[in-house]
């Protein structure tokens, strides 16, 4: 990619030069101890191979991340971080980064169940979903859970709206997504016709936004539309399944002409949860509201008497797909947390043993009754 999207700054103070990248009085106060050490503030715009590009008041510099590469993968420097960089030297080093306001984290596909941080200090999480293929509501719910957990405000953008010319059909698709994303704005956008791009530009014009989605969702095309230039390389999605070819290979922070910054990300093949119980609760807020009226406070919504969730399911107020998805994501999140939390893992095992013993006792009682 080209860094022509970055404005060239005159020699001026950090507060003025870095303001387009989100620098504010609070960040300046946080940075004060590092300023006393003669370090420069800057925002990380890309990370690769142990080095990163950092936007400073003097422009972009290349810096080594050796000093901020701990064993914990959630503490490595990432795109969106505010860094303290050496003022001179070759190579220059990032000496530290400021505490993150928000962080978008997913679990990796490794057997070690490590978390992977995708972007830091994000205000808006834009979830791009292509209308060129059948909607996967379950995947949208996963993205939303991670977005809510990160601390950012989610926004679902349905791309390639020009491929659904029938207004009624498009309206139904939007309604399906809105029902899947309570409390989240759903916007239809077409980079071909320009539909919705002005609304999206206004939303992302304030703060930092991260663009998320699978390959072929139209993220790079959407980024180019917001940038007003062909900055990100774009390839056509395969006709057979609508999937793209990972034209974006690194996470890049880009300055938007109308204000704000955008972090474009590679297409995500997997969207694993990472300690996102609060996020799951917000995605399924209607189920959590029903649960408040259950007879038992620890109701599992399986077969308990007085379960308000099951009552909503029976009445048709709550779609079965939503409840199944809620259960699935909670179970997945519990497994992830258990692998990293010994105490919770012990509690889960103890609960499993108790339920197993109870099941054996019930089975034995039934067999005994049968003999009588």
PDB file of N, CA, C and O in Angstrom, residues 294-323:
ATOM      1  N   UNK A 294     -36.979 -14.751  35.135  1.00  0.00           N
ATOM      2  CA  UNK A 294     -36.999 -16.187  35.433  1.00  0.00           C
ATOM      3  C   UNK A 294     -37.211 -16.405  36.932  1.00  0.00           C
ATOM      4  O   UNK A 294     -36.793 -15.573  37.753  1.00  0.00           O
ATOM      5  N   UNK A 295     -37.828 -17.523  37.286  1.00  0.00           N
ATOM      6  CA  UNK A 295     -38.101 -17.812  38.699  1.00  0.00           C
ATOM      7  C   UNK A 295     -36.812 -17.964  39.494  1.00  0.00           C
ATOM      8  O   UNK A 295     -36.714 -17.501  40.626  1.00  0.00           O
ATOM      9  N   UNK A 296     -35.804 -18.607  38.894  1.00  0.00           N
ATOM     10  CA  UNK A 296     -34.535 -18.833  39.580  1.00  0.00           C
ATOM     11  C   UNK A 296     -33.453 -17.929  38.989  1.00  0.00           C
ATOM     12  O   UNK A 296     -33.329 -17.826  37.765  1.00  0.00           O
ATOM     13  N   UNK A 297     -32.666 -17.293  39.858  1.00  0.00           N
ATOM     14  CA  UNK A 297     -31.661 -16.344  39.382  1.00  0.00           C
ATOM     15  C   UNK A 297     -30.547 -17.024  38.606  1.00  0.00           C
ATOM     16  O   UNK A 297     -29.880 -16.411  37.783  1.00  0.00           O
ATOM     17  N   UNK A 298     -30.337 -18.340  38.877  1.00  0.00           N
ATOM     18  CA  UNK A 298     -29.292 -19.077  38.163  1.00  0.00           C
ATOM     19  C   UNK A 298     -29.884 -19.988  37.082  1.00  0.00           C
ATOM     20  O   UNK A 298     -29.306 -21.016  36.733  1.00  0.00           O
ATOM     21  N   UNK A 299     -31.025 -19.590  36.559  1.00  0.00           N
ATOM     22  CA  UNK A 299     -31.711 -20.395  35.546  1.00  0.00           C
ATOM     23  C   UNK A 299     -30.825 -20.593  34.318  1.00  0.00           C
ATOM     24  O   UNK A 299     -30.210 -19.645  33.812  1.00  0.00           O
ATOM     25  N   UNK A 300     -30.739 -21.837  33.845  1.00  0.00           N
ATOM     26  CA  UNK A 300     -29.923 -22.145  32.669  1.00  0.00           C
ATOM     27  C   UNK A 300     -30.744 -22.101  31.385  1.00  0.00           C
ATOM     28  O   UNK A 300     -30.209 -22.318  30.301  1.00  0.00           O
ATOM     29  N   UNK A 301     -32.039 -21.827  31.495  1.00  0.00           N
ATOM     30  CA  UNK A 301     -32.934 -21.705  30.337  1.00  0.00           C
ATOM     31  C   UNK A 301     -32.954 -22.993  29.512  1.00  0.00           C
ATOM     32  O   UNK A 301     -32.945 -22.967  28.288  1.00  0.00           O
ATOM     33  N   UNK A 302     -32.976 -24.111  30.213  1.00  0.00           N
ATOM     34  CA  UNK A 302     -33.011 -25.409  29.535  1.00  0.00           C
ATOM     35  C   UNK A 302     -34.356 -26.097  29.744  1.00  0.00           C
ATOM     36  O   UNK A 302     -35.050 -26.411  28.786  1.00  0.00           O
ATOM     37  N   UNK A 303     -34.711 -26.345  31.011  1.00  0.00           N
ATOM     38  CA  UNK A 303     -35.989 -27.002  31.297  1.00  0.00           C
ATOM     39  C   UNK A 303     -36.544 -26.587  32.652  1.00  0.00           C
ATOM     40  O   UNK A 303     -37.448 -27.230  33.178  1.00  0.00           O
ATOM     41  N   UNK A 304     -36.003 -25.507  33.225  1.00  0.00           N
ATOM     42  CA  UNK A 304     -36.404 -25.089  34.565  1.00  0.00           C
ATOM     43  C   UNK A 304     -37.831 -24.541  34.569  1.00  0.00           C
ATOM     44  O   UNK A 304     -38.259 -23.894  33.621  1.00  0.00           O
ATOM     45  N   UNK A 305     -38.578 -24.805  35.656  1.00  0.00           N
ATOM     46  CA  UNK A 305     -39.929 -24.233  35.766  1.00  0.00           C
ATOM     47  C   UNK A 305     -39.834 -22.722  35.957  1.00  0.00           C
ATOM     48  O   UNK A 305     -38.906 -22.213  36.588  1.00  0.00           O
ATOM     49  N   UNK A 306     -40.780 -22.003  35.377  1.00  0.00           N
ATOM     50  CA  UNK A 306     -40.796 -20.559  35.534  1.00  0.00           C
ATOM     51  C   UNK A 306     -39.719 -19.838  34.746  1.00  0.00           C
ATOM     52  O   UNK A 306     -39.367 -18.708  35.086  1.00  0.00           O
ATOM     53  N   UNK A 307     -39.233 -20.476  33.694  1.00  0.00           N
ATOM     54  CA  UNK A 307     -38.188 -19.847  32.870  1.00  0.00           C
ATOM     55  C   UNK A 307     -38.844 -18.881  31.877  1.00  0.00           C
ATOM     56  O   UNK A 307     -39.581 -19.290  30.982  1.00  0.00           O
ATOM     57  N   UNK A 308     -38.554 -17.588  32.034  1.00  0.00           N
ATOM     58  CA  UNK A 308     -39.144 -16.574  31.162  1.00  0.00           C
ATOM     59  C   UNK A 308     -38.571 -16.639  29.748  1.00  0.00           C
ATOM     60  O   UNK A 308     -39.248 -16.265  28.781  1.00  0.00           O
ATOM     61  N   UNK A 309     -37.350 -17.116  29.619  1.00  0.00           N
ATOM     62  CA  UNK A 309     -36.729 -17.231  28.292  1.00  0.00           C
ATOM     63  C   UNK A 309     -37.439 -18.305  27.480  1.00  0.00           C
ATOM     64  O   UNK A 309     -37.774 -18.101  26.304  1.00  0.00           O
ATOM     65  N   UNK A 310     -37.676 -19.459  28.115  1.00  0.00           N
ATOM     66  CA  UNK A 310     -38.375 -20.538  27.414  1.00  0.00           C
ATOM     67  C   UNK A 310     -39.819 -20.145  27.113  1.00  0.00           C
ATOM     68  O   UNK A 310     -40.376 -20.546  26.082  1.00  0.00           O
ATOM     69  N   UNK A 311     -40.423 -19.347  27.992  1.00  0.00           N
ATOM     70  CA  UNK A 311     -41.794 -18.875  27.753  1.00  0.00           C
ATOM     71  C   UNK A 311     -41.822 -17.983  26.518  1.00  0.00           C
ATOM     72  O   UNK A 311     -42.743 -18.068  25.692  1.00  0.00           O
ATOM     73  N   UNK A 312     -40.805 -17.131  26.374  1.00  0.00           N
ATOM     74  CA  UNK A 312     -40.731 -16.262  25.193  1.00  0.00           C
ATOM     75  C   UNK A 312     -40.504 -17.087  23.935  1.00  0.00           C
ATOM     76  O   UNK A 312     -41.004 -16.753  22.856  1.00  0.00           O
ATOM     77  N   UNK A 313     -39.759 -18.178  24.081  1.00  0.00           N
ATOM     78  CA  UNK A 313     -39.519 -19.079  22.946  1.00  0.00           C
ATOM     79  C   UNK A 313     -40.825 -19.751  22.531  1.00  0.00           C
ATOM     80  O   UNK A 313     -41.161 -19.815  21.339  1.00  0.00           O
ATOM     81  N   UNK A 314     -41.574 -20.241  23.511  1.00  0.00           N
ATOM     82  CA  UNK A 314     -42.842 -20.932  23.227  1.00  0.00           C
ATOM     83  C   UNK A 314     -43.872 -19.993  22.607  1.00  0.00           C
ATOM     84  O   UNK A 314     -44.667 -20.399  21.744  1.00  0.00           O
ATOM     85  N   UNK A 315     -43.868 -18.728  23.001  1.00  0.00           N
ATOM     86  CA  UNK A 315     -44.858 -17.770  22.489  1.00  0.00           C
ATOM     87  C   UNK A 315     -44.487 -17.237  21.109  1.00  0.00           C
ATOM     88  O   UNK A 315     -45.302 -16.591  20.458  1.00  0.00           O
ATOM     89  N   UNK A 316     -43.250 -17.503  20.696  1.00  0.00           N
ATOM     90  CA  UNK A 316     -42.804 -17.016  19.399  1.00  0.00           C
ATOM     91  C   UNK A 316     -42.143 -15.647  19.455  1.00  0.00           C
ATOM     92  O   UNK A 316     -41.691 -15.132  18.428  1.00  0.00           O
ATOM     93  N   UNK A 317     -42.103 -15.040  20.654  1.00  0.00           N
ATOM     94  CA  UNK A 317     -41.440 -13.731  20.783  1.00  0.00           C
ATOM     95  C   UNK A 317     -39.939 -13.854  20.534  1.00  0.00           C
ATOM     96  O   UNK A 317     -39.306 -12.931  20.004  1.00  0.00           O
ATOM     97  N   UNK A 318     -39.365 -14.978  20.940  1.00  0.00           N
ATOM     98  CA  UNK A 318     -37.927 -15.199  20.814  1.00  0.00           C
ATOM     99  C   UNK A 318     -37.674 -16.287  19.774  1.00  0.00           C
ATOM    100  O   UNK A 318     -38.114 -17.429  19.958  1.00  0.00           O
ATOM    101  N   UNK A 319     -36.994 -15.970  18.682  1.00  0.00           N
ATOM    102  CA  UNK A 319     -36.700 -16.985  17.668  1.00  0.00           C
ATOM    103  C   UNK A 319     -35.764 -18.061  18.224  1.00  0.00           C
ATOM    104  O   UNK A 319     -34.828 -17.757  18.978  1.00  0.00           O
ATOM    105  N   UNK A 320     -36.019 -19.298  17.841  1.00  0.00           N
ATOM    106  CA  UNK A 320     -35.190 -20.400  18.332  1.00  0.00           C
ATOM    107  C   UNK A 320     -33.733 -20.231  17.901  1.00  0.00           C
ATOM    108  O   UNK A 320     -32.807 -20.575  18.635  1.00  0.00           O
ATOM    109  N   UNK A 321     -33.521 -19.671  16.677  1.00  0.00           N
ATOM    110  CA  UNK A 321     -32.147 -19.485  16.207  1.00  0.00           C
ATOM    111  C   UNK A 321     -31.359 -18.577  17.138  1.00  0.00           C
ATOM    112  O   UNK A 321     -30.177 -18.806  17.406  1.00  0.00           O
ATOM    113  N   UNK A 322     -32.007 -17.529  17.648  1.00  0.00           N
ATOM    114  CA  UNK A 322     -31.335 -16.601  18.547  1.00  0.00           C
ATOM    115  C   UNK A 322     -30.920 -17.287  19.847  1.00  0.00           C
ATOM    116  O   UNK A 322     -29.805 -17.097  20.346  1.00  0.00           O
ATOM    117  N   UNK A 323     -31.816 -18.072  20.408  1.00  0.00           N
ATOM    118  CA  UNK A 323     -31.505 -18.754  21.661  1.00  0.00           C
ATOM    119  C   UNK A 323     -30.382 -19.760  21.465  1.00  0.00           C
ATOM    120  O   UNK A 323     -29.472 -19.851  22.301  1.00  0.00           O
TER     121      UNK A 323
END
